[in-house]
Amino acid sequence: MATGAQEPTMAEARLLANLELTLSVGDPADESRLNDLDADDPLNAAMTLNFGGRDVAGVKQLEGRTYARVGAEAVVEDVYGGDEAAVARAERFQEDAANLPDALATASLALRGEWVEVEPFAFASYAETLAEHGGVPADTATAAAGALADASALLDQAAVWESVGRAESTLRSSASLHPAGEERGAELIDVRMPARDAHRAVGPLLALLDDQSARFGIPSLVHAPAAPDAEVTSRLSIRNGVLSNASVDLAQFAPDAVPPLPLTLSLAGGSALNLTPPETPATPLTTDDLSVALLYLNEQNESRAEDPTRADVPGPMQP
């Protein structure tokens, strides 16, 4: 952590320890390796976030269209540590959303945590609608919308190519490679470089993690290196000639001795996160449809509360 950074609580430490980002990048035709593409070739990209369980949120940029998902139940349980009652409310909310009229099919899918096409510049409007009609605290809705917007920007084709070029040029100009043996059939290589260059190589990813931490009130993982000229080491695992894993202890950027803060990047082909457009209704999610869907669900909740034979289930998505 940076100088003066706050100490994380146990709950925050759990979130940081379990945080997992999955990122997929590929060409739309799925016919070429990334190494064989040029910087002006089209790319699809997708990213999801979880804390050791179900996906909390995700964004896909596919052939110029933006898709997103937010899992209310996962947010309540995994991020905010909601109790059994809070999780039950989120479950009931998603069950009710499944029964919305067909005219609100896109909003129904979105409120159930499924992938839907979204308007890429409407994240703030979605947040306002959730706060006004969905019982979501305004700061929570704003933080979630900002996180999705940031991820969407990072997945933009130009941003992806810029990140690839930044990492590649930094490694070529500043890194020294040192064999470190073998492990489970993989060749291990230590990469050493000045802290400022290591930070620059993964700058966009660290910026995203820091921004999201700040949005949700979680201590940042790392800021700019305390000693820019100090040497830091990351370890690469190469299997069958292909990079499969990279790890770096972020504590190396801190000014004093701190506990290890390992950041591990696992790289693999296949479909850990597919780049196939989801089967969704033809129209993207609109704030109008989202508003109508939430008002409809609120009316359902009010009717349920007035029925003495059924349980009162307030606040559909409150953590």
mmCIF file of N, CA and C in Angstrom, residues 229-311:
data_model
loop_
_atom_site.group_PDB
_atom_site.id
_atom_site.type_symbol
_atom_site.label_atom_id
_atom_site.label_comp_id
_atom_site.label_asym_id
_atom_site.label_seq_id
_atom_site.Cartn_x
_atom_site.Cartn_y
_atom_site.Cartn_z
ATOM 1 N N ASP A 229 13.322 3.840 -8.312
ATOM 2 C CA ASP A 229 14.509 3.172 -8.858
ATOM 3 C C ASP A 229 14.750 1.792 -8.271
ATOM 4 N N ALA A 230 13.982 1.430 -7.240
ATOM 5 C CA ALA A 230 14.185 0.123 -6.611
ATOM 6 C C ALA A 230 13.814 -0.988 -7.585
ATOM 7 N N GLU A 231 14.548 -2.096 -7.503
ATOM 8 C CA GLU A 231 14.273 -3.223 -8.394
ATOM 9 C C GLU A 231 13.130 -4.059 -7.837
ATOM 10 N N VAL A 232 12.196 -4.398 -8.696
ATOM 11 C CA VAL A 232 11.106 -5.295 -8.318
ATOM 12 C C VAL A 232 11.160 -6.516 -9.231
ATOM 13 N N THR A 233 10.605 -7.604 -8.727
ATOM 14 C CA THR A 233 10.658 -8.879 -9.455
ATOM 15 C C THR A 233 9.262 -9.439 -9.639
ATOM 16 N N SER A 234 8.991 -9.894 -10.817
ATOM 17 C CA SER A 234 7.775 -10.656 -11.075
ATOM 18 C C SER A 234 8.184 -12.002 -11.631
ATOM 19 N N ARG A 235 7.331 -13.002 -11.466
ATOM 20 C CA ARG A 235 7.661 -14.358 -11.904
ATOM 21 C C ARG A 235 6.703 -14.796 -13.008
ATOM 22 N N LEU A 236 7.285 -15.320 -14.082
ATOM 23 C CA LEU A 236 6.514 -15.832 -15.205
ATOM 24 C C LEU A 236 6.591 -17.350 -15.235
ATOM 25 N N SER A 237 5.481 -17.971 -15.588
ATOM 26 C CA SER A 237 5.448 -19.421 -15.814
ATOM 27 C C SER A 237 5.170 -19.644 -17.295
ATOM 28 N N ILE A 238 6.055 -20.386 -17.938
ATOM 29 C CA ILE A 238 5.916 -20.636 -19.369
ATOM 30 C C ILE A 238 5.741 -22.126 -19.577
ATOM 31 N N ARG A 239 4.637 -22.484 -20.196
ATOM 32 C CA ARG A 239 4.311 -23.890 -20.427
ATOM 33 C C ARG A 239 4.167 -24.146 -21.917
ATOM 34 N N ASN A 240 4.966 -25.089 -22.432
ATOM 35 C CA ASN A 240 4.961 -25.407 -23.867
ATOM 36 C C ASN A 240 5.195 -24.169 -24.721
ATOM 37 N N GLY A 241 6.102 -23.320 -24.237
ATOM 38 C CA GLY A 241 6.468 -22.145 -25.001
ATOM 39 C C GLY A 241 5.486 -20.997 -24.926
ATOM 40 N N VAL A 242 4.441 -21.116 -24.096
ATOM 41 C CA VAL A 242 3.413 -20.095 -24.001
ATOM 42 C C VAL A 242 3.317 -19.593 -22.562
ATOM 43 N N LEU A 243 3.268 -18.275 -22.393
ATOM 44 C CA LEU A 243 3.115 -17.695 -21.060
ATOM 45 C C LEU A 243 1.769 -18.104 -20.476
ATOM 46 N N SER A 244 1.800 -18.730 -19.299
ATOM 47 C CA SER A 244 0.562 -19.204 -18.689
ATOM 48 C C SER A 244 0.232 -18.488 -17.381
ATOM 49 N N ASN A 245 1.227 -17.865 -16.752
ATOM 50 C CA ASN A 245 0.973 -17.247 -15.460
ATOM 51 C C ASN A 245 2.025 -16.177 -15.205
ATOM 52 N N ALA A 246 1.600 -15.077 -14.604
ATOM 53 C CA ALA A 246 2.516 -14.024 -14.179
ATOM 54 C C ALA A 246 2.085 -13.547 -12.802
ATOM 55 N N SER A 247 3.031 -13.373 -11.905
ATOM 56 C CA SER A 247 2.682 -12.929 -10.556
ATOM 57 C C SER A 247 3.693 -11.892 -10.083
ATOM 58 N N VAL A 248 3.204 -10.940 -9.290
ATOM 59 C CA VAL A 248 4.067 -9.921 -8.713
ATOM 60 C C VAL A 248 3.535 -9.581 -7.330
ATOM 61 N N ASP A 249 4.448 -9.421 -6.389
ATOM 62 C CA ASP A 249 4.077 -9.034 -5.035
ATOM 63 C C ASP A 249 4.013 -7.506 -4.994
ATOM 64 N N LEU A 250 2.800 -6.956 -4.889
ATOM 65 C CA LEU A 250 2.632 -5.508 -4.896
ATOM 66 C C LEU A 250 3.265 -4.840 -3.682
ATOM 67 N N ALA A 251 3.582 -5.621 -2.644
ATOM 68 C CA ALA A 251 4.254 -5.047 -1.473
ATOM 69 C C ALA A 251 5.618 -4.491 -1.830
ATOM 70 N N GLN A 252 6.176 -4.915 -2.972
ATOM 71 C CA GLN A 252 7.480 -4.393 -3.397
ATOM 72 C C GLN A 252 7.420 -2.903 -3.720
ATOM 73 N N PHE A 253 6.222 -2.378 -3.972
ATOM 74 C CA PHE A 253 6.096 -0.956 -4.265
ATOM 75 C C PHE A 253 6.002 -0.107 -3.003
ATOM 76 N N ALA A 254 5.782 -0.748 -1.848
ATOM 77 C CA ALA A 254 5.565 -0.018 -0.600
ATOM 78 C C ALA A 254 6.890 0.476 -0.025
ATOM 79 N N PRO A 255 6.861 1.557 0.778
ATOM 80 C CA PRO A 255 8.097 2.105 1.332
ATOM 81 C C PRO A 255 8.669 1.284 2.471
ATOM 82 N N ASP A 256 7.834 0.593 3.225
ATOM 83 C CA ASP A 256 8.282 -0.172 4.381
ATOM 84 C C ASP A 256 7.863 -1.620 4.223
ATOM 85 N N ALA A 257 8.356 -2.455 5.143
ATOM 86 C CA ALA A 257 7.988 -3.871 5.113
ATOM 87 C C ALA A 257 6.496 -4.011 5.403
ATOM 88 N N VAL A 258 5.766 -4.594 4.486
ATOM 89 C CA VAL A 258 4.338 -4.848 4.659
ATOM 90 C C VAL A 258 4.079 -6.302 4.289
ATOM 91 N N PRO A 259 2.966 -6.867 4.701
ATOM 92 C CA PRO A 259 2.666 -8.246 4.329
ATOM 93 C C PRO A 259 2.571 -8.383 2.811
ATOM 94 N N PRO A 260 2.814 -9.574 2.299
ATOM 95 C CA PRO A 260 2.737 -9.788 0.849
ATOM 96 C C PRO A 260 1.358 -9.414 0.293
ATOM 97 N N LEU A 261 1.371 -8.807 -0.894
ATOM 98 C CA LEU A 261 0.141 -8.468 -1.609
ATOM 99 C C LEU A 261 0.247 -9.044 -3.020
ATOM 100 N N PRO A 262 0.112 -10.356 -3.158
ATOM 101 C CA PRO A 262 0.355 -10.969 -4.462
ATOM 102 C C PRO A 262 -0.752 -10.666 -5.471
ATOM 103 N N LEU A 263 -0.332 -10.250 -6.650
ATOM 104 C CA LEU A 263 -1.233 -10.086 -7.786
ATOM 105 C C LEU A 263 -0.858 -11.156 -8.801
ATOM 106 N N THR A 264 -1.787 -12.040 -9.099
ATOM 107 C CA THR A 264 -1.514 -13.146 -10.007
ATOM 108 C C THR A 264 -2.361 -13.006 -11.261
ATOM 109 N N LEU A 265 -1.717 -13.122 -12.416
ATOM 110 C CA LEU A 265 -2.400 -13.085 -13.701
ATOM 111 C C LEU A 265 -2.266 -14.462 -14.334
ATOM 112 N N SER A 266 -3.387 -15.122 -14.546
ATOM 113 C CA SER A 266 -3.384 -16.422 -15.212
ATOM 114 C C SER A 266 -3.834 -16.223 -16.647
ATOM 115 N N LEU A 267 -3.019 -16.671 -17.580
ATOM 116 C CA LEU A 267 -3.313 -16.494 -18.996
ATOM 117 C C LEU A 267 -3.537 -17.855 -19.626
ATOM 118 N N ALA A 268 -4.667 -17.995 -20.302
ATOM 119 C CA ALA A 268 -4.974 -19.289 -20.896
ATOM 120 C C ALA A 268 -5.896 -19.099 -22.083
ATOM 121 N N GLY A 269 -5.739 -19.961 -23.071
ATOM 122 C CA GLY A 269 -6.679 -19.974 -24.180
ATOM 123 C C GLY A 269 -7.962 -20.642 -23.737
ATOM 124 N N GLY A 270 -8.934 -20.662 -24.624
ATOM 125 C CA GLY A 270 -10.186 -21.319 -24.277
ATOM 126 C C GLY A 270 -11.269 -20.320 -23.954
ATOM 127 N N SER A 271 -12.218 -20.738 -23.146
ATOM 128 C CA SER A 271 -13.414 -19.917 -22.949
ATOM 129 C C SER A 271 -13.720 -19.694 -21.478
ATOM 130 N N ALA A 272 -12.715 -19.288 -20.698
ATOM 131 C CA ALA A 272 -12.993 -18.928 -19.311
ATOM 132 C C ALA A 272 -14.046 -17.832 -19.263
ATOM 133 N N LEU A 273 -14.026 -16.953 -20.260
ATOM 134 C CA LEU A 273 -15.036 -15.920 -20.443
ATOM 135 C C LEU A 273 -15.228 -15.780 -21.938
ATOM 136 N N ASN A 274 -16.341 -16.263 -22.457
ATOM 137 C CA ASN A 274 -16.511 -16.308 -23.905
ATOM 138 C C ASN A 274 -16.782 -14.925 -24.484
ATOM 139 N N LEU A 275 -16.472 -14.784 -25.752
ATOM 140 C CA LEU A 275 -16.663 -13.529 -26.473
ATOM 141 C C LEU A 275 -17.802 -13.646 -27.475
ATOM 142 N N THR A 276 -18.762 -14.489 -27.147
ATOM 143 C CA THR A 276 -19.929 -14.675 -27.986
ATOM 144 C C THR A 276 -21.048 -13.751 -27.506
ATOM 145 N N PRO A 277 -21.681 -13.008 -28.406
ATOM 146 C CA PRO A 277 -22.789 -12.148 -27.969
ATOM 147 C C PRO A 277 -23.885 -12.970 -27.299
ATOM 148 N N PRO A 278 -24.368 -12.545 -26.152
ATOM 149 C CA PRO A 278 -25.437 -13.290 -25.484
ATOM 150 C C PRO A 278 -26.743 -13.194 -26.266
ATOM 151 N N GLU A 279 -27.590 -14.188 -26.087
ATOM 152 C CA GLU A 279 -28.897 -14.160 -26.730
ATOM 153 C C GLU A 279 -29.821 -13.287 -25.893
ATOM 154 N N THR A 280 -29.991 -12.056 -26.321
ATOM 155 C CA THR A 280 -30.804 -11.091 -25.588
ATOM 156 C C THR A 280 -31.824 -10.483 -26.539
ATOM 157 N N PRO A 281 -32.829 -9.791 -25.991
ATOM 158 C CA PRO A 281 -33.783 -9.098 -26.857
ATOM 159 C C PRO A 281 -33.073 -8.125 -27.798
ATOM 160 N N ALA A 282 -33.752 -7.778 -28.884
ATOM 161 C CA ALA A 282 -33.113 -6.987 -29.940
ATOM 162 C C ALA A 282 -32.763 -5.575 -29.504
ATOM 163 N N THR A 283 -33.447 -5.046 -28.506
ATOM 164 C CA THR A 283 -33.204 -3.661 -28.103
ATOM 165 C C THR A 283 -32.390 -3.611 -26.816
ATOM 166 N N PRO A 284 -31.470 -2.645 -26.709
ATOM 167 C CA PRO A 284 -30.697 -2.524 -25.475
ATOM 168 C C PRO A 284 -31.570 -2.028 -24.322
ATOM 169 N N LEU A 285 -31.054 -2.162 -23.125
ATOM 170 C CA LEU A 285 -31.758 -1.713 -21.930
ATOM 171 C C LEU A 285 -31.883 -0.195 -21.956
ATOM 172 N N THR A 286 -33.088 0.305 -21.759
ATOM 173 C CA THR A 286 -33.317 1.749 -21.670
ATOM 174 C C THR A 286 -33.680 2.113 -20.240
ATOM 175 N N THR A 287 -33.425 3.364 -19.879
ATOM 176 C CA THR A 287 -33.768 3.810 -18.526
ATOM 177 C C THR A 287 -35.285 3.822 -18.341
ATOM 178 N N ASP A 288 -36.021 4.087 -19.418
ATOM 179 C CA ASP A 288 -37.487 4.075 -19.310
ATOM 180 C C ASP A 288 -38.001 2.683 -18.951
ATOM 181 N N ASP A 289 -37.499 1.663 -19.673
ATOM 182 C CA ASP A 289 -37.925 0.297 -19.369
ATOM 183 C C ASP A 289 -37.497 -0.113 -17.966
ATOM 184 N N LEU A 290 -36.298 0.291 -17.567
ATOM 185 C CA LEU A 290 -35.826 -0.037 -16.222
ATOM 186 C C LEU A 290 -36.721 0.611 -15.172
ATOM 187 N N SER A 291 -37.121 1.863 -15.410
ATOM 188 C CA SER A 291 -38.001 2.559 -14.463
ATOM 189 C C SER A 291 -39.346 1.853 -14.343
ATOM 190 N N VAL A 292 -39.930 1.503 -15.485
ATOM 191 C CA VAL A 292 -41.231 0.839 -15.470
ATOM 192 C C VAL A 292 -41.136 -0.501 -14.750
ATOM 193 N N ALA A 293 -40.066 -1.252 -15.032
ATOM 194 C CA ALA A 293 -39.899 -2.561 -14.393
ATOM 195 C C ALA A 293 -39.788 -2.414 -12.876
ATOM 196 N N LEU A 294 -39.028 -1.439 -12.410
ATOM 197 C CA LEU A 294 -38.861 -1.254 -10.972
ATOM 198 C C LEU A 294 -40.153 -0.785 -10.313
ATOM 199 N N LEU A 295 -40.898 0.073 -10.984
ATOM 200 C CA LEU A 295 -42.188 0.512 -10.441
ATOM 201 C C LEU A 295 -43.155 -0.672 -10.343
ATOM 202 N N TYR A 296 -43.119 -1.509 -11.356
ATOM 203 C CA TYR A 296 -43.968 -2.712 -11.358
ATOM 204 C C TYR A 296 -43.611 -3.603 -10.171
ATOM 205 N N LEU A 297 -42.318 -3.803 -9.931
ATOM 206 C CA LEU A 297 -41.885 -4.643 -8.815
ATOM 207 C C LEU A 297 -42.224 -4.006 -7.475
ATOM 208 N N ASN A 298 -42.129 -2.683 -7.391
ATOM 209 C CA ASN A 298 -42.505 -2.011 -6.152
ATOM 210 C C ASN A 298 -43.980 -2.202 -5.838
ATOM 211 N N GLU A 299 -44.819 -2.129 -6.888
ATOM 212 C CA GLU A 299 -46.245 -2.362 -6.679
ATOM 213 C C GLU A 299 -46.492 -3.788 -6.182
ATOM 214 N N GLN A 300 -45.739 -4.734 -6.735
ATOM 215 C CA GLN A 300 -45.863 -6.122 -6.271
ATOM 216 C C GLN A 300 -45.517 -6.228 -4.794
ATOM 217 N N ASN A 301 -44.452 -5.558 -4.387
ATOM 218 C CA ASN A 301 -44.032 -5.610 -2.990
ATOM 219 C C ASN A 301 -45.079 -4.977 -2.076
ATOM 220 N N GLU A 302 -45.672 -3.871 -2.528
ATOM 221 C CA GLU A 302 -46.694 -3.217 -1.719
ATOM 222 C C GLU A 302 -47.922 -4.115 -1.561
ATOM 223 N N SER A 303 -48.286 -4.785 -2.663
ATOM 224 C CA SER A 303 -49.427 -5.717 -2.580
ATOM 225 C C SER A 303 -49.123 -6.871 -1.644
ATOM 226 N N ARG A 304 -47.889 -7.350 -1.697
ATOM 227 C CA ARG A 304 -47.495 -8.455 -0.821
ATOM 228 C C ARG A 304 -47.547 -8.012 0.645
ATOM 229 N N ALA A 305 -47.117 -6.767 0.889
ATOM 230 C CA ALA A 305 -47.107 -6.272 2.265
ATOM 231 C C ALA A 305 -48.514 -6.128 2.819
ATOM 232 N N GLU A 306 -49.476 -5.839 1.935
ATOM 233 C CA GLU A 306 -50.855 -5.659 2.380
ATOM 234 C C GLU A 306 -51.603 -6.978 2.533
ATOM 235 N N ASP A 307 -51.003 -8.065 2.058
ATOM 236 C CA ASP A 307 -51.642 -9.381 2.146
ATOM 237 C C ASP A 307 -51.195 -10.052 3.443
ATOM 238 N N PRO A 308 -52.073 -10.223 4.403
ATOM 239 C CA PRO A 308 -51.670 -10.791 5.708
ATOM 240 C C PRO A 308 -51.243 -12.239 5.631
ATOM 241 N N THR A 309 -51.540 -12.907 4.531
ATOM 242 C CA THR A 309 -51.171 -14.323 4.413
ATOM 243 C C THR A 309 -49.782 -14.514 3.812
ATOM 244 N N ARG A 310 -49.100 -13.391 3.426
ATOM 245 C CA ARG A 310 -47.788 -13.514 2.795
ATOM 246 C C ARG A 310 -46.782 -12.666 3.541
ATOM 247 N N ALA A 311 -45.511 -13.020 3.370
ATOM 248 C CA ALA A 311 -44.448 -12.304 4.088
ATOM 249 C C ALA A 311 -44.242 -10.927 3.490
#
